[in-house]
GROMACS .gro file of C-alpha atoms in nm:
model
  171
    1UNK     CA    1   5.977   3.864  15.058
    2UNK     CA    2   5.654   4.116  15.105
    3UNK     CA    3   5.463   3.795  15.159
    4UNK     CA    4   5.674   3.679  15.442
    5UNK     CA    5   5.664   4.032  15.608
    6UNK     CA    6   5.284   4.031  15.598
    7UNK     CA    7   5.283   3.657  15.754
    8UNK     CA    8   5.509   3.812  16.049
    9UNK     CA    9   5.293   4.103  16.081
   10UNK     CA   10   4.949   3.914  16.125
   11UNK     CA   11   5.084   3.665  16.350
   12UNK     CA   12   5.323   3.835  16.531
   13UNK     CA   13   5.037   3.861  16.840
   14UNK     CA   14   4.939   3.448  16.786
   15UNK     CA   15   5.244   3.259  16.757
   16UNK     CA   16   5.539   3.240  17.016
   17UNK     CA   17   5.861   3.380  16.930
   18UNK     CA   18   6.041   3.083  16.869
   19UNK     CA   19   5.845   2.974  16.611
   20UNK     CA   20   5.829   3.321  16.406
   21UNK     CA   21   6.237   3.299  16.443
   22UNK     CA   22   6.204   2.941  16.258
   23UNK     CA   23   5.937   3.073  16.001
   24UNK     CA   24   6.230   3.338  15.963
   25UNK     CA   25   6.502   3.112  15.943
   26UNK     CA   26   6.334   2.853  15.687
   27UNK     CA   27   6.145   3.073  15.432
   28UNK     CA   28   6.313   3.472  15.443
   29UNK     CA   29   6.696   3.426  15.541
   30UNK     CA   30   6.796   3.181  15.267
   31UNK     CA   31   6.654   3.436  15.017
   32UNK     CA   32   6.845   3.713  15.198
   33UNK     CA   33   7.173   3.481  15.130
   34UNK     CA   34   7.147   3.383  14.808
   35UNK     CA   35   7.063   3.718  14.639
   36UNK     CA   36   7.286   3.888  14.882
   37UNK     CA   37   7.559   4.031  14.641
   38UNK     CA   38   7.348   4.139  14.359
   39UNK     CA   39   7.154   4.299  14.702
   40UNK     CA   40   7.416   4.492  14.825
   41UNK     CA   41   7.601   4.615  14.501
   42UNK     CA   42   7.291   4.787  14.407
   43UNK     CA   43   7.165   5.108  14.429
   44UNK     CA   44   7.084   5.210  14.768
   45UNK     CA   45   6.764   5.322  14.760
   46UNK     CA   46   6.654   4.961  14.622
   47UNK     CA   47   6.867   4.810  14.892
   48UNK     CA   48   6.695   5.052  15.179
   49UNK     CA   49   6.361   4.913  15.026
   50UNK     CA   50   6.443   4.599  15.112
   51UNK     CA   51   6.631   4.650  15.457
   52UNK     CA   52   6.267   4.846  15.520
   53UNK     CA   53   6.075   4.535  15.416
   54UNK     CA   54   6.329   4.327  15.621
   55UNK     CA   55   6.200   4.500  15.948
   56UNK     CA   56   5.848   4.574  15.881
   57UNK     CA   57   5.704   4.329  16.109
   58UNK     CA   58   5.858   4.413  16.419
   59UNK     CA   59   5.777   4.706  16.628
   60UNK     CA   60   6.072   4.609  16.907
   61UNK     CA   61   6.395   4.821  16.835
   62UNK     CA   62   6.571   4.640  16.523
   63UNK     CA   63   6.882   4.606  16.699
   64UNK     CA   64   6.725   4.375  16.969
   65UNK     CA   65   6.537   4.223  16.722
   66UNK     CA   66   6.888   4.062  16.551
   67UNK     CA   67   7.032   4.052  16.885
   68UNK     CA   68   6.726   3.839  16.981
   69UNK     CA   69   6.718   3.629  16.701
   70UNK     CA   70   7.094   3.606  16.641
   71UNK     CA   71   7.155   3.707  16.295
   72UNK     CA   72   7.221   4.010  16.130
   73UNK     CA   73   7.081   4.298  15.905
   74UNK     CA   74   7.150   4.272  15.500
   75UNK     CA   75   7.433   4.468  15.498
   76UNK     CA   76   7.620   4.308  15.770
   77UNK     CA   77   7.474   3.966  15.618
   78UNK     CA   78   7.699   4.044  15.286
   79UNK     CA   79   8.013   4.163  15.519
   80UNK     CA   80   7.985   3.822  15.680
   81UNK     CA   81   7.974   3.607  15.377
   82UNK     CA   82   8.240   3.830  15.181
   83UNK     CA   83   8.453   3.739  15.508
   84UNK     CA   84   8.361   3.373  15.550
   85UNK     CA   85   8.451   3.335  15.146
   86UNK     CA   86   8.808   3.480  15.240
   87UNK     CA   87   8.851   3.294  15.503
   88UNK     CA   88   8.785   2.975  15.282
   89UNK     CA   89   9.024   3.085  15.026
   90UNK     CA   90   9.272   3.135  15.285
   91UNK     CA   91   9.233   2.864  15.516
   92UNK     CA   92   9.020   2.611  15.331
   93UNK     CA   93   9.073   2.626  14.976
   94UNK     CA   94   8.937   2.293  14.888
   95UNK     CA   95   8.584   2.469  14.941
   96UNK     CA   96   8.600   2.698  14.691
   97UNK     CA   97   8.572   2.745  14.317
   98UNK     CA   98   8.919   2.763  14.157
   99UNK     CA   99   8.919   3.082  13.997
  100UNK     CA  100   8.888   3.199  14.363
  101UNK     CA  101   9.195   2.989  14.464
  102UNK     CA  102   9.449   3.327  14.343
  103UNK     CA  103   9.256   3.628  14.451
  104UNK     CA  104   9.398   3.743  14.780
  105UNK     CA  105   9.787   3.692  14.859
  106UNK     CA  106  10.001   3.867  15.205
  107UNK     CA  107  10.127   4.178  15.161
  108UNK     CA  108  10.481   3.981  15.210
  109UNK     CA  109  10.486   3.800  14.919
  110UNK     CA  110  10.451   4.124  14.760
  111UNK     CA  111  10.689   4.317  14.836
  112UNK     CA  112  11.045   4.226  14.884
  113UNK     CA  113  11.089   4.460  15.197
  114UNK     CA  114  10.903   4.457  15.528
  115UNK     CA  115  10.623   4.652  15.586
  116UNK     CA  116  10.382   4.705  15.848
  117UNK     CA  117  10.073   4.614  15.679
  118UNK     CA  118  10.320   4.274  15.592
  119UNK     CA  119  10.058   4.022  15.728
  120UNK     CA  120   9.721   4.238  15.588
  121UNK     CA  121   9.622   4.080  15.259
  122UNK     CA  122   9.739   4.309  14.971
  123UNK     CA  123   9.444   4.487  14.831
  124UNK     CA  124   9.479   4.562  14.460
  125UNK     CA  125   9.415   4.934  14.343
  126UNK     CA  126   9.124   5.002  14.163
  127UNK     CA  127   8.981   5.288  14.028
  128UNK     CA  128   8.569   5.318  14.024
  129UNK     CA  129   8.351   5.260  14.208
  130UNK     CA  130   8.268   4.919  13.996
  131UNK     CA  131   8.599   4.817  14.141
  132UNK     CA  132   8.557   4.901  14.504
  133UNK     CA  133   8.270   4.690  14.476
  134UNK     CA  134   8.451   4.372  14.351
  135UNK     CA  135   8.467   4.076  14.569
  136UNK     CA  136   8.870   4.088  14.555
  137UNK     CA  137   8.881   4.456  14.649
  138UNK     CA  138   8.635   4.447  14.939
  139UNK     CA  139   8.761   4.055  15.070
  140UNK     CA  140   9.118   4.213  15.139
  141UNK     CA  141   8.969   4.521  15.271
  142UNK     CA  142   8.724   4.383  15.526
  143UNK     CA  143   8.992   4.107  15.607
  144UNK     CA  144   9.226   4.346  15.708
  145UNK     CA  145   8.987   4.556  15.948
  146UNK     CA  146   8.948   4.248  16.118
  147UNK     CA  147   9.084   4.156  16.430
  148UNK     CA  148   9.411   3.972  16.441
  149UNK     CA  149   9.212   3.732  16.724
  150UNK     CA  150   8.946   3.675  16.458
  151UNK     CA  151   9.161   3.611  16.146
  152UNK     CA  152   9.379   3.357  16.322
  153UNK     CA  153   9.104   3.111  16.376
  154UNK     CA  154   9.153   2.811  16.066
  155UNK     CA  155   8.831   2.613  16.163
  156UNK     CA  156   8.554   2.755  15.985
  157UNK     CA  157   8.310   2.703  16.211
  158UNK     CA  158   8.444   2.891  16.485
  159UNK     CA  159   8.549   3.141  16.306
  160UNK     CA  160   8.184   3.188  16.199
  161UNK     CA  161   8.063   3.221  16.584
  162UNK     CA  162   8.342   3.446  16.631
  163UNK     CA  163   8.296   3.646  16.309
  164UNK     CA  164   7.886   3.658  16.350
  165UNK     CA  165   7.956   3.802  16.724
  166UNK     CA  166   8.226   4.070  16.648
  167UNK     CA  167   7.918   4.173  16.394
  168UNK     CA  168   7.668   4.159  16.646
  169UNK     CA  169   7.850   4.356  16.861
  170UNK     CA  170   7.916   4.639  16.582
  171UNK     CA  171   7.536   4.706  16.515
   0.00000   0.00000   0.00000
């Protein structure tokens, strides 16, 4: 990924921006994706290495620099793809692997009473740290902090757009 930063860097003054944002987009973000969860379950001073490395090349304010290019530091990156793998196992379960096809159930078909947290997923205790980290602890968590709006939506795509804007708007 260093390489890519210092190919930004040098021709950051030559080429227009459209075409750094698809240098961006072809070479450095599917690397981000497909490492993203070892990424983000690691230590964070290796993780802040590569968030630094991430924004080397740009001397704009980082938040316009996502805003401008539409997508979305690492660790928002990982929220996003944690939440667009529940959403699959919710909505779309057809997409995913089937020992993903149990993880998350309502909070209704838990318990036999009503709750108010009866439509949140039910998010399984754990106790370390290890286990806040798991995919089924953090899925039900970050599913529930969404909004209602948001979790509603069954096409994936859309929910997506919405999904990638509600993070947008956090930064």
């Amino acid at each position: 990924m260093s390489n890519y930063a210092g190919i930004f860097y040098r021709n950051r003054q030559r080429l227009p921006d459209k075409c750094l944002k698809s240098i961006y987009f072809a070479f450095v973000y599917p690397h981000l994706l497909h490492g993203i969860d070892v990424y983000v379950n690691t230590r964070p001073t290796h993780l802040s290495k590569l968030m630094i490395l991430q924004n080397k090349p740009y001397t704009s304010p980082v938040k316009d620099l996502y805003t401008a290019y539409n997508t979305l530091p690492i660790s928002q990156l990982h929220i996003q793809q944690l939440l667009l793998l529940v959403h699959k196992c919710i909505y779309h379960k057809y997409l995913v692997p089937q020992i993903y096809l149990d993880y998350f159930h309502d909070n209704y078909i838990i318990y036999s009473h009503d709750t108010r947290q009866k439509t949140n997923l039910h998010k399984y205790s754990v106790y370390s740290t290890f286990g806040q980290r798991s995919f089924k602890f953090q899925g039900a968590s970050l599913w529930n902090e969404l909004a209602k709006s948001i979790k509603d939506i069954k096409s994936l795509r859309k929910f997506k757009e919405a999904l990638k804007l509600h993070l947008l708007n956090s930064l």
